[in-house]
Tab-separated table of C-alpha atoms in Angstrom:
chain	number	residue	atom	x	y	z
K	1	MET	CA	9.490	-34.383	0.513
K	2	ALA	CA	6.659	-35.314	-1.842
K	3	VAL	CA	5.539	-31.752	-2.602
K	4	LEU	CA	8.944	-31.015	-4.138
K	5	ASP	CA	9.166	-34.041	-6.375
K	6	ASP	CA	7.849	-32.383	-9.523
K	7	LEU	CA	10.168	-29.368	-9.377
K	8	SER	CA	13.046	-28.717	-11.723
K	9	GLY	CA	16.478	-28.108	-10.246
K	10	PHE	CA	16.153	-24.343	-10.702
K	11	GLU	CA	12.713	-24.323	-9.057
K	12	PHE	CA	14.126	-26.255	-6.116
K	13	GLU	CA	16.829	-23.609	-5.728
K	14	ASP	CA	14.110	-20.936	-5.609
K	15	VAL	CA	12.410	-22.737	-2.745
K	16	ILE	CA	15.616	-23.226	-0.779
K	17	GLU	CA	16.529	-19.568	-1.255
K	18	ASP	CA	13.213	-18.603	0.352
K	19	VAL	CA	13.743	-21.090	3.188
K	20	PHE	CA	17.122	-19.593	4.059
K	21	ARG	CA	15.761	-16.076	3.919
K	22	ASN	CA	13.046	-17.066	6.391
K	23	LEU	CA	15.695	-18.640	8.621
K	24	GLY	CA	17.323	-15.226	8.999
K	25	TYR	CA	20.346	-15.511	6.720
K	26	GLU	CA	21.389	-12.240	5.096
K	27	ASN	CA	22.128	-11.234	1.511
K	28	VAL	CA	20.605	-14.464	0.197
K	29	ARG	CA	20.919	-14.706	-3.588
K	30	GLN	CA	21.360	-17.284	-6.299
K	31	ALA	CA	24.627	-17.669	-8.155
K	32	THR	CA	24.660	-17.207	-11.931
K	33	LYS	CA	22.816	-20.136	-13.454
K	34	THR	CA	24.680	-20.147	-16.753
K	35	ALA	CA	27.738	-21.872	-15.373
K	36	ASP	CA	27.582	-24.411	-12.563
K	37	GLU	CA	30.655	-23.812	-10.467
K	38	GLY	CA	29.514	-26.008	-7.611
K	39	ARG	CA	27.557	-23.300	-5.853
K	40	ASP	CA	23.870	-22.473	-6.309
K	41	ILE	CA	23.032	-20.084	-3.460
K	42	LEU	CA	25.251	-17.533	-1.772
K	43	MET	CA	24.384	-15.964	1.570
K	44	GLU	CA	25.878	-14.603	4.764
K	45	GLU	CA	25.500	-15.137	8.498
K	46	VAL	CA	26.809	-13.321	11.539
K	47	VAL	CA	28.173	-15.552	14.318
K	48	ASP	CA	29.654	-13.994	17.469
K	49	GLY	CA	29.889	-10.674	15.674
K	50	ILE	CA	31.817	-12.136	12.732
K	51	ARG	CA	30.285	-12.143	9.241
K	52	ARG	CA	30.722	-15.415	7.384
K	53	ALA	CA	29.850	-16.458	3.839
K	54	VAL	CA	27.827	-19.607	3.286
K	55	VAL	CA	28.038	-21.325	-0.107
K	56	VAL	CA	25.136	-23.677	-0.805
K	57	GLU	CA	24.791	-26.496	-3.328
K	58	CYS	CA	21.216	-27.671	-4.010
K	59	LYS	CA	20.573	-31.218	-5.237
K	60	HIS	CA	17.041	-32.226	-6.138
K	61	THR	CA	17.857	-35.945	-6.282
K	62	ASP	CA	17.199	-39.128	-4.338
K	63	SER	CA	20.820	-39.559	-3.329
K	64	VAL	CA	23.903	-37.317	-3.015
K	65	GLY	CA	27.365	-38.853	-3.052
K	66	ARG	CA	30.862	-37.820	-2.007
K	67	PRO	CA	31.839	-36.125	-5.347
K	68	VAL	CA	29.206	-33.414	-4.814
K	69	VAL	CA	30.588	-32.568	-1.369
K	70	GLN	CA	34.163	-32.540	-2.667
K	71	LYS	CA	33.227	-30.238	-5.531
K	72	LEU	CA	31.562	-27.813	-3.108
K	73	HIS	CA	34.687	-27.804	-0.916
K	74	SER	CA	36.727	-26.634	-3.903
K	75	ALA	CA	34.102	-24.023	-4.814
K	76	ILE	CA	34.236	-22.574	-1.275
K	77	ALA	CA	38.023	-22.269	-1.454
K	78	THR	CA	37.860	-20.279	-4.703
K	79	PHE	CA	34.880	-18.116	-3.712
K	80	GLU	CA	36.035	-14.551	-3.145
K	81	PHE	CA	34.969	-13.288	0.269
K	82	ASP	CA	36.789	-11.149	2.797
K	83	GLY	CA	36.209	-13.322	5.823
K	84	PRO	CA	35.525	-16.912	6.928
K	85	LYS	CA	33.520	-19.228	4.691
K	86	ARG	CA	31.620	-22.485	5.019
K	87	GLY	CA	29.410	-24.666	2.840
K	88	MET	CA	26.111	-26.485	2.843
K	89	VAL	CA	24.576	-29.166	0.624
K	90	VAL	CA	20.761	-29.352	0.624
K	91	THR	CA	18.838	-32.216	-0.947
K	92	THR	CA	15.305	-33.577	-1.038
K	93	GLY	CA	16.761	-37.069	-0.763
K	94	ARG	CA	19.551	-38.508	1.392
K	95	PHE	CA	23.369	-38.539	1.594
K	96	THR	CA	25.465	-41.612	0.983
K	97	GLY	CA	27.807	-42.929	3.666
K	98	PRO	CA	30.983	-41.662	1.900
K	99	ALA	CA	29.435	-38.192	1.527
K	100	GLN	CA	28.639	-38.024	5.240
K	101	GLU	CA	32.107	-39.361	6.130
K	102	TYR	CA	33.789	-36.672	4.006
K	103	ALA	CA	31.811	-33.881	5.700
K	104	ASP	CA	32.556	-35.362	9.155
K	105	ARG	CA	36.282	-35.517	8.383
K	106	LEU	CA	36.361	-31.836	7.440
K	107	LYS	CA	34.876	-30.994	10.829
K	108	GLN	CA	37.236	-33.315	12.742
K	109	ASN	CA	40.255	-31.799	10.997
K	110	ASP	CA	39.042	-28.275	11.781
K	111	ASP	CA	39.085	-27.516	8.067
K	112	PRO	CA	38.508	-23.796	7.282
K	113	TYR	CA	35.837	-24.732	4.737
K	114	GLN	CA	33.538	-27.083	6.610
K	115	ILE	CA	30.321	-28.346	5.019
K	116	GLU	CA	26.898	-28.944	6.588
K	117	LEU	CA	24.613	-31.594	5.071
K	118	THR	CA	20.817	-31.057	5.064
K	119	ASP	CA	18.633	-33.898	3.755
K	120	GLY	CA	14.903	-34.210	3.057
K	121	GLN	CA	14.020	-35.023	6.657
K	122	ASP	CA	15.943	-31.978	7.830
K	123	LEU	CA	13.984	-29.829	5.358
K	124	ARG	CA	10.675	-31.074	6.754
K	125	ARG	CA	11.795	-30.324	10.303
K	126	ILE	CA	13.021	-26.840	9.374
K	127	ALA	CA	9.743	-26.040	7.595
K	128	ASP	CA	7.759	-27.092	10.660
K	129	GLU	CA	9.959	-25.128	13.052
K	130	ILE	CA	9.705	-21.828	11.219
K	131	GLY	CA	6.047	-22.239	10.249
K	132	LEU	CA	6.462	-22.562	6.495
K	133	ASP	CA	3.806	-24.314	4.464
K	134	LEU	CA	5.361	-25.882	1.371
K	135	TYR	CA	2.949	-26.694	-1.418
K	136	ASN	CA	3.808	-27.386	-5.013
K	137	GLY	CA	7.352	-26.525	-4.077
K	138	ARG	CA	6.460	-22.947	-3.170
K	139	ILE	CA	6.396	-21.198	0.169
K	140	GLU	CA	2.916	-19.939	0.959
K	141	ILE	CA	2.910	-16.733	2.927
K	142	LEU	CA	1.280	-17.318	6.299
K	143	CYS	CA	0.727	-14.166	8.334
K	144	ASP	CA	-1.352	-13.395	11.403
K	145	GLU	CA	-0.219	-9.815	12.051
K	146	THR	CA	-2.030	-6.652	11.044
K	147	LEU	CA	-1.616	-2.941	11.469
K	148	ARG	CA	-4.175	-1.595	13.924
K	149	PRO	CA	-7.548	-0.979	12.233
K	150	TYR	CA	-8.446	1.747	14.746
K	151	ASP	CA	-6.988	3.780	17.573
K	152	PRO	CA	-7.619	1.799	20.783
K	153	ALA	CA	-7.321	5.014	22.816
K	154	ALA	CA	-10.239	6.687	21.012
K	155	SER	CA	-13.714	6.003	19.688
K	156	ILE	CA	-14.019	4.333	16.304
K	157	GLU	CA	-16.173	7.305	15.185
K	158	VAL	CA	-13.258	9.745	15.603
K	159	PRO	CA	-12.154	9.669	11.915
K	160	ILE	CA	-15.708	10.518	10.792
K	161	LYS	CA	-16.081	13.347	13.289
K	162	GLU	CA	-12.715	14.759	12.235
K	163	ALA	CA	-13.714	14.584	8.565
K	164	PHE	CA	-16.965	16.491	9.260
K	165	ARG	CA	-15.184	19.077	11.404
K	166	ASP	CA	-14.807	21.671	8.640
K	167	ILE	CA	-18.269	21.108	7.113
K	168	GLU	CA	-20.358	24.184	7.906
K	169	ASN	CA	-23.794	24.052	9.562
K	170	ILE	CA	-23.310	20.701	11.324
K	171	ASP	CA	-22.040	19.890	14.806
K	172	SER	CA	-20.223	16.684	15.697
K	173	THR	CA	-22.993	15.821	18.169
K	174	GLU	CA	-25.468	15.701	15.273
K	175	ILE	CA	-23.508	13.041	13.381
K	176	PRO	CA	-25.058	9.583	13.837
K	177	GLU	CA	-23.001	6.471	14.401
K	178	PRO	CA	-21.628	5.345	11.022
K	179	HIS	CA	-21.846	1.884	9.536
K	180	THR	CA	-18.306	0.487	9.748
K	181	GLN	CA	-16.608	-2.276	7.841
K	182	VAL	CA	-12.979	-3.343	7.648
K	183	THR	CA	-11.126	-5.504	5.142
K	184	PHE	CA	-7.684	-6.790	6.018
K	185	ASN	CA	-5.647	-6.598	2.822
K	186	PRO	CA	-2.348	-8.463	2.433
K	187	ILE	CA	0.790	-6.466	1.670
K	188	VAL	CA	4.489	-7.277	1.652
K	189	SER	CA	7.442	-5.004	2.300
K	190	VAL	CA	10.314	-5.966	0.005
K	191	THR	CA	13.968	-5.056	0.484
K	192	ALA	CA	16.375	-5.883	-2.334
K	193	ASP	CA	19.971	-5.069	-3.274
K	194	THR	CA	21.159	-4.503	-6.829
K	195	ASN	CA	24.904	-4.745	-7.397
K	196	ALA	CA	26.188	-4.748	-10.969
K	197	VAL	CA	29.274	-3.546	-12.822
K	198	PHE	CA	29.367	-3.028	-16.588
K	199	GLU	CA	32.712	-2.983	-18.367
K	200	THR	CA	33.993	-2.616	-21.891
K	201	SER	CA	37.487	-2.484	-23.345
K	202	VAL	CA	37.826	1.063	-21.950
K	203	GLY	CA	36.955	-0.003	-18.412
K	204	VAL	CA	33.905	0.406	-16.175
K	205	ILE	CA	31.207	2.452	-17.903
K	206	HIS	CA	28.343	1.976	-15.421
K	207	ARG	CA	27.897	0.734	-11.888
K	208	ILE	CA	24.816	-0.014	-9.766
K	209	ASN	CA	25.009	-0.390	-5.992
K	210	GLU	CA	21.602	0.329	-4.572
K	211	ARG	CA	19.205	-0.950	-1.908
K	212	THR	CA	15.515	-0.635	-2.754
K	213	ASN	CA	12.597	-0.766	-0.342
K	214	PHE	CA	9.013	-0.861	-1.546
K	215	VAL	CA	5.596	-1.921	-0.316
K	216	VAL	CA	3.487	-4.165	-2.532
K	217	HIS	CA	-0.266	-4.760	-2.522
K	218	ALA	CA	-0.274	-8.544	-2.397
K	219	GLY	CA	-3.854	-9.594	-3.033
K	220	ARG	CA	-4.985	-11.871	-5.816
K	221	GLY	CA	-4.037	-10.724	-9.269
K	222	HIS	CA	-0.901	-8.941	-10.347
K	223	PRO	CA	1.072	-7.314	-7.516
K	224	SER	CA	1.219	-3.531	-7.528
K	225	VAL	CA	3.528	-1.114	-5.752
K	226	ALA	CA	1.804	0.999	-3.117
K	227	ASP	CA	2.044	4.764	-3.405
K	228	ASP	CA	4.371	6.765	-1.164
K	229	ALA	CA	1.677	7.636	1.381
K	230	VAL	CA	0.753	3.982	1.954
K	231	ALA	CA	4.413	2.911	2.027
K	232	THR	CA	5.135	5.533	4.686
K	233	LEU	CA	2.082	4.461	6.692
K	234	VAL	CA	3.305	0.863	6.716
K	235	ALA	CA	6.943	1.712	7.448
K	236	GLU	CA	6.124	4.041	10.330
K	237	ASN	CA	3.695	1.630	12.001
K	238	ARG	CA	5.215	-1.794	11.274
K	239	HIS	CA	6.434	-2.102	14.872
K	240	THR	CA	2.949	-1.665	16.354
K	241	THR	CA	1.150	-4.605	14.755
K	242	VAL	CA	-1.453	-6.714	16.541
K	243	ASP	CA	-2.788	-10.224	16.028
K	244	LEU	CA	-5.340	-10.619	13.248
K	245	ASP	CA	-8.187	-11.697	15.549
K	246	ILE	CA	-11.338	-11.656	13.411
K	247	GLU	CA	-13.684	-12.435	16.307
K	248	ARG	CA	-12.333	-9.579	18.410
K	249	PHE	CA	-12.631	-7.100	15.541
K	250	GLN	CA	-16.221	-8.214	14.926
K	251	GLU	CA	-17.057	-6.735	18.315
K	252	VAL	CA	-15.900	-3.327	17.059
K	253	PHE	CA	-16.890	-3.260	13.373
K	254	ASP	CA	-20.238	-4.046	11.758
K	255	GLU	CA	-18.548	-6.090	9.013
K	256	VAL	CA	-15.126	-7.781	8.963
K	257	SER	CA	-13.404	-9.643	6.134
K	258	ASP	CA	-9.883	-10.615	5.148
K	259	HIS	CA	-8.097	-11.547	1.923
K	260	ARG	CA	-5.418	-14.174	1.445
K	261	PHE	CA	-2.019	-13.443	-0.030
K	262	GLY	CA	-2.461	-13.877	-3.765
K	263	GLN	CA	0.930	-15.427	-4.516
K	264	THR	CA	3.700	-17.368	-2.857
K	265	GLU	CA	6.801	-15.782	-1.424
K	266	THR	CA	8.766	-17.143	-4.361
K	267	GLU	CA	6.450	-15.447	-6.847
K	268	TYR	CA	6.692	-12.087	-5.067
K	269	LYS	CA	10.466	-12.431	-5.072
K	270	GLU	CA	10.536	-13.188	-8.792
K	271	TRP	CA	8.206	-10.266	-9.497
K	272	ALA	CA	10.412	-7.908	-7.461
K	273	VAL	CA	13.566	-9.070	-9.261
K	274	ASP	CA	11.952	-8.616	-12.695
K	275	ARG	CA	10.753	-5.155	-11.733
K	276	LEU	CA	14.170	-4.071	-10.468
K	277	GLN	CA	15.904	-5.511	-13.513
K	278	GLU	CA	13.653	-3.406	-15.744
K	279	PHE	CA	14.007	-0.337	-13.512
K	280	HIS	CA	17.812	-0.418	-13.514
K	281	THR	CA	18.197	-1.125	-17.234
K	282	THR	CA	19.635	1.958	-18.882
K	283	THR	CA	21.546	2.992	-21.985
K	284	VAL	CA	25.016	4.408	-21.384
K	285	THR	CA	26.976	6.508	-23.870
K	286	TYR	CA	30.761	6.188	-23.750
K	287	THR	CA	33.783	6.907	-25.928
K	288	GLY	CA	35.895	3.985	-27.082
K	289	GLY	CA	39.643	3.880	-27.454
K	290	ASN	CA	39.301	4.901	-31.098
K	291	ASN	CA	37.458	8.092	-30.038
K	292	VAL	CA	34.209	6.703	-31.439
K	293	THR	CA	31.034	7.202	-29.386
K	294	TYR	CA	29.085	4.053	-28.499
K	295	ASN	CA	25.741	3.331	-26.837
K	296	LYS	CA	25.446	0.269	-24.631
K	297	THR	CA	22.345	-1.026	-22.883
K	298	CYS	CA	23.264	-1.998	-19.340
K	299	GLU	CA	20.827	-4.565	-17.965
K	300	PRO	CA	21.558	-6.232	-14.607
K	301	ASN	CA	21.602	-10.009	-14.554
K	302	LEU	CA	19.097	-11.759	-12.335
K	303	SER	CA	22.022	-12.825	-10.169
K	304	ASP	CA	22.917	-9.143	-9.634
K	305	ILE	CA	19.666	-8.621	-7.726
K	306	SER	CA	19.216	-10.217	-4.324
K	307	VAL	CA	16.017	-9.969	-2.295
K	308	GLN	CA	17.006	-9.441	1.334
K	309	SER	CA	13.592	-9.683	2.939
K	310	ILE	CA	9.917	-10.169	2.179
K	311	ASP	CA	7.980	-8.984	5.219
K	312	PRO	CA	4.219	-9.699	5.134
K	313	VAL	CA	1.543	-7.885	7.123
K	314	PHE	CA	-2.144	-7.059	6.758
K	315	LEU	CA	-3.212	-3.491	6.036
K	316	PRO	CA	-6.729	-2.610	7.284
K	317	GLU	CA	-8.974	-0.885	4.773
K	318	VAL	CA	-11.757	0.794	6.746
K	319	ARG	CA	-14.969	2.077	5.173
K	320	GLN	CA	-17.329	4.155	7.324
K	321	THR	CA	-20.655	5.286	5.909
K	322	THR	CA	-22.649	8.045	7.601
K	323	HIS	CA	-26.363	8.184	6.795
K	324	LEU	CA	-27.847	11.691	7.031
K	325	LYS	CA	-31.509	11.841	5.976
K	326	ASP	CA	-31.611	11.323	2.178
K	327	TYR	CA	-27.861	10.921	1.681
K	328	SER	CA	-25.065	8.540	2.610
K	329	HIS	CA	-21.532	9.881	2.942
K	330	PRO	CA	-18.723	7.269	2.635
K	331	TYR	CA	-15.268	7.777	4.072
K	332	GLU	CA	-12.667	5.100	3.269
K	333	TYR	CA	-9.066	4.899	4.393
K	334	TYR	CA	-6.121	2.646	5.171
K	335	ALA	CA	-5.655	2.552	8.920
K	336	ALA	CA	-2.725	2.112	11.275
K	337	GLY	CA	-3.984	3.053	14.705
K	338	PRO	CA	-4.533	6.835	14.781
K	339	SER	CA	-2.749	7.227	11.419
K	340	ARG	CA	-4.559	6.808	8.124
K	341	VAL	CA	-4.345	7.387	4.380
K	342	THR	CA	-7.594	8.446	2.737
K	343	ILE	CA	-8.840	6.344	-0.188
K	344	GLU	CA	-12.269	7.904	-0.735
K	345	ASP	CA	-13.651	11.076	0.830
K	346	GLY	CA	-17.388	11.235	0.185
K	347	ILE	CA	-17.784	13.942	2.824
K	348	HIS	CA	-15.800	16.718	1.149
K	349	ARG	CA	-17.775	16.309	-2.054
K	350	CYS	CA	-20.745	18.264	-3.368
K	351	VAL	CA	-23.683	15.945	-4.012
K	352	HIS	CA	-24.827	18.140	-6.910
K	353	CYS	CA	-21.649	18.575	-8.956
K	354	GLU	CA	-18.077	17.360	-9.390
K	355	THR	CA	-16.611	19.699	-6.782
K	356	HIS	CA	-14.533	17.750	-4.250
K	357	GLY	CA	-11.424	18.050	-2.104
K	358	VAL	CA	-10.658	19.590	1.283
K	359	ASP	CA	-9.651	22.943	-0.209
K	360	GLU	CA	-13.282	23.846	-0.991
K	361	THR	CA	-15.957	25.134	1.400
K	362	TYR	CA	-18.905	22.810	1.996
K	363	THR	CA	-22.147	23.303	3.877
K	364	TYR	CA	-24.521	20.752	5.340
K	365	CYS	CA	-28.182	21.003	4.358
K	366	ALA	CA	-30.223	20.019	7.410
K	367	ASN	CA	-33.322	19.777	5.238
K	368	CYS	CA	-32.191	16.775	3.164
K	369	GLY	CA	-28.820	15.690	4.594
K	370	ALA	CA	-26.751	16.784	1.591
K	371	VAL	CA	-23.275	18.300	1.679
K	372	ALA	CA	-22.997	20.942	-1.020
K	373	CYS	CA	-20.492	23.441	-2.339
K	374	GLY	CA	-21.059	27.201	-2.323
K	375	SER	CA	-22.617	27.107	-5.780
K	376	HIS	CA	-25.365	24.766	-4.581
K	377	ILE	CA	-26.187	26.254	-1.192
K	378	GLU	CA	-28.643	29.116	-0.640
K	379	THR	CA	-30.250	30.790	2.383
K	380	GLU	CA	-33.766	29.646	3.301
K	381	ARG	CA	-35.944	32.776	3.254
K	382	LEU	CA	-37.986	32.121	6.415
K	383	THR	CA	-35.414	30.525	8.739
K	384	GLY	CA	-32.200	32.071	7.429
K	385	GLU	CA	-30.599	28.606	7.474
K	386	PRO	CA	-28.655	26.998	4.591
K	387	VAL	CA	-30.610	24.893	2.139
K	388	CYS	CA	-29.224	23.111	-0.894
K	389	THR	CA	-30.516	23.877	-4.355
K	390	GLY	CA	-31.319	20.214	-4.881
K	391	CYS	CA	-34.094	20.008	-2.316
K	392	ALA	CA	-35.261	23.620	-2.044
K	393	VAL	CA	-38.640	24.783	-3.359
K	394	THR	CA	-38.301	28.047	-5.285
K	395	ASP	CA	-40.425	30.959	-6.430
K	396	ARG	CA	-39.773	34.498	-7.623
K	397	PHE	CA	-40.606	37.568	-5.585
K	398	ALA	CA	-39.755	41.052	-6.827
K	399	LEU	CA	-38.074	39.343	-9.779
K	400	LYS	CA	-35.675	37.446	-7.472
K	401	THR	CA	-35.684	33.683	-6.755
K	402	LYS	CA	-36.296	32.703	-3.115
K	403	TYR	CA	-35.485	29.296	-1.608
K	404	PHE	CA	-37.643	27.386	0.872
K	405	TYR	CA	-37.401	24.052	2.690
K	406	ASP	CA	-40.808	22.949	1.386
K	407	GLU	CA	-44.146	24.059	-0.016
K	408	GLU	CA	-45.428	24.825	3.463
K	409	ASN	CA	-42.699	27.421	4.025
K	410	LEU	CA	-43.294	28.813	0.543
K	411	GLU	CA	-47.032	29.286	1.221
K	412	SER	CA	-46.264	30.952	4.554
K	413	PHE	CA	-43.983	33.450	2.843
K	414	ARG	CA	-46.514	34.106	0.076
K	415	THR	CA	-49.030	35.148	2.752
K	416	GLU	CA	-46.397	37.270	4.485
K	417	TYR	CA	-45.343	38.847	1.185
K	418	ALA	CA	-48.884	39.738	0.240
K	419	GLU	CA	-49.291	41.686	3.505
K	420	MET	CA	-46.051	43.661	3.057
K	421	PRO	CA	-46.174	47.328	2.045
K	422	PHE	CA	-44.869	48.012	-1.448
K	423	TYR	CA	-41.466	49.249	-0.359
K	424	LYS	CA	-40.854	46.094	1.685
K	425	GLN	CA	-41.870	43.907	-1.237
K	426	ALA	CA	-39.412	45.834	-3.386
K	427	MET	CA	-36.675	45.208	-0.789
K	428	GLU	CA	-36.984	41.482	-1.425
K	429	ASN	CA	-34.758	42.284	-4.394
K	430	THR	CA	-32.252	44.804	-3.040
K	431	LEU	CA	-30.575	45.225	-6.411
K	432	LEU	CA	-33.882	46.022	-8.084
K	433	ALA	CA	-34.905	48.356	-5.256
K	434	GLY	CA	-31.558	50.115	-5.300
K	435	GLY	CA	-31.707	50.472	-9.040
K	436	SER	CA	-35.197	51.932	-8.830
K	437	VAL	CA	-34.035	54.573	-6.335
K	438	ILE	CA	-31.112	55.527	-8.545
K	439	MET	CA	-33.347	55.691	-11.616
K	440	THR	CA	-35.844	57.897	-9.751
K	441	LEU	CA	-33.070	60.256	-8.682
K	442	LEU	CA	-31.808	60.471	-12.255
K	443	ILE	CA	-35.304	61.328	-13.524
K	444	VAL	CA	-35.738	64.026	-10.878
K	445	VAL	CA	-32.331	65.521	-11.697
K	446	GLY	CA	-33.223	65.480	-15.411
K	447	LEU	CA	-36.479	67.319	-14.818
K	448	LEU	CA	-34.729	69.919	-12.707
K	449	ILE	CA	-32.225	70.505	-15.459
K	450	ILE	CA	-34.917	70.810	-18.088
K	451	GLY	CA	-36.791	73.271	-15.911
K	452	GLY	CA	-33.691	75.404	-15.520
K	453	ILE	CA	-33.725	75.010	-11.796
K	454	ILE	CA	-30.193	73.563	-11.781
């Protein structure tokens, strides 16, 4: 297989590990690389309800002879496993006649530790059958499944209408059709087991036996772990994926794009192992046999961490922008049918200050299309409707500022104000009018006291 020719032996083992994982074998992991005991990859399979260990020897050579097969047979016999065991030799080249004869004889004799031989031609066939694209010795992630970018049982405008539902002074029927775009972002769900035991002269001081599941944003650049909300969204909707049909989605969205997986499956596996190794590294304090306290850093070996699955899927990132007069209100979220995780909420955000979040009260200004918080919304003097402080025209009447949609409304009120009797003009500032009444009463009472009347 020409694409594998430039790999080192260890890199070839990485590729074969990924191949077996994609074939459905379980608990696939590499044996410790510091000492070659005739086994490179360890994994398990379930046949007729019985779990069996499979010990694999990888040979990145042109030819594999009988001694390699014999050595693997001995390694299987000494491998500790509570159940049946078998072996496999995988090579990019071919097997010699004596090697093939030895493996055939084990099968004919019904040996308990039979060995399967897989050569370069077999590897090509396997890659074709399971849809793996091998390039530069790495397995490229090929995926054509995505979480649903919208709820097929509802209108695509539903998320926008729901977001505007608690905005005051606007009805859902007034909301225009938003501009919609969707980007299909690659993610992978990783499941890995960490099993490690740390011992000293006093016995076991620390043990790790843990399965970890996490969702990883898998676009170009360094992978990053998704937050809990996104991980839950993916986990709860992974069974309802649909085909990534760009042409079909273009009939629903105004703009559609997709991103490739930024790294190979092997690279995501290596990243996950490194991350888990760092995560599980801890310092343990214990007392030795001499009653002296010691600190020991317990760091799992790479061989203690086995990636069980790398499950790719596309996660739709939907951005809907609603244009209302002078303002545009974006609403961006990860979608999985009717479920979603908000990324950006430009609806619950005052256009005049930093106030944002669904816990605040917001009001729509029909004059300019703004959404504003309580500190930036006033009542239009002529119509009694809300108007935001950003677009309103102001003037002072009876020492109080009044807000108007425009100069025309302001001029209309000036005419109306000029024709008002004095007491009505004074009522345009109720606090001032009330204060004047109280002050007048106080003056009258004072005069009555001075005059000896009371």
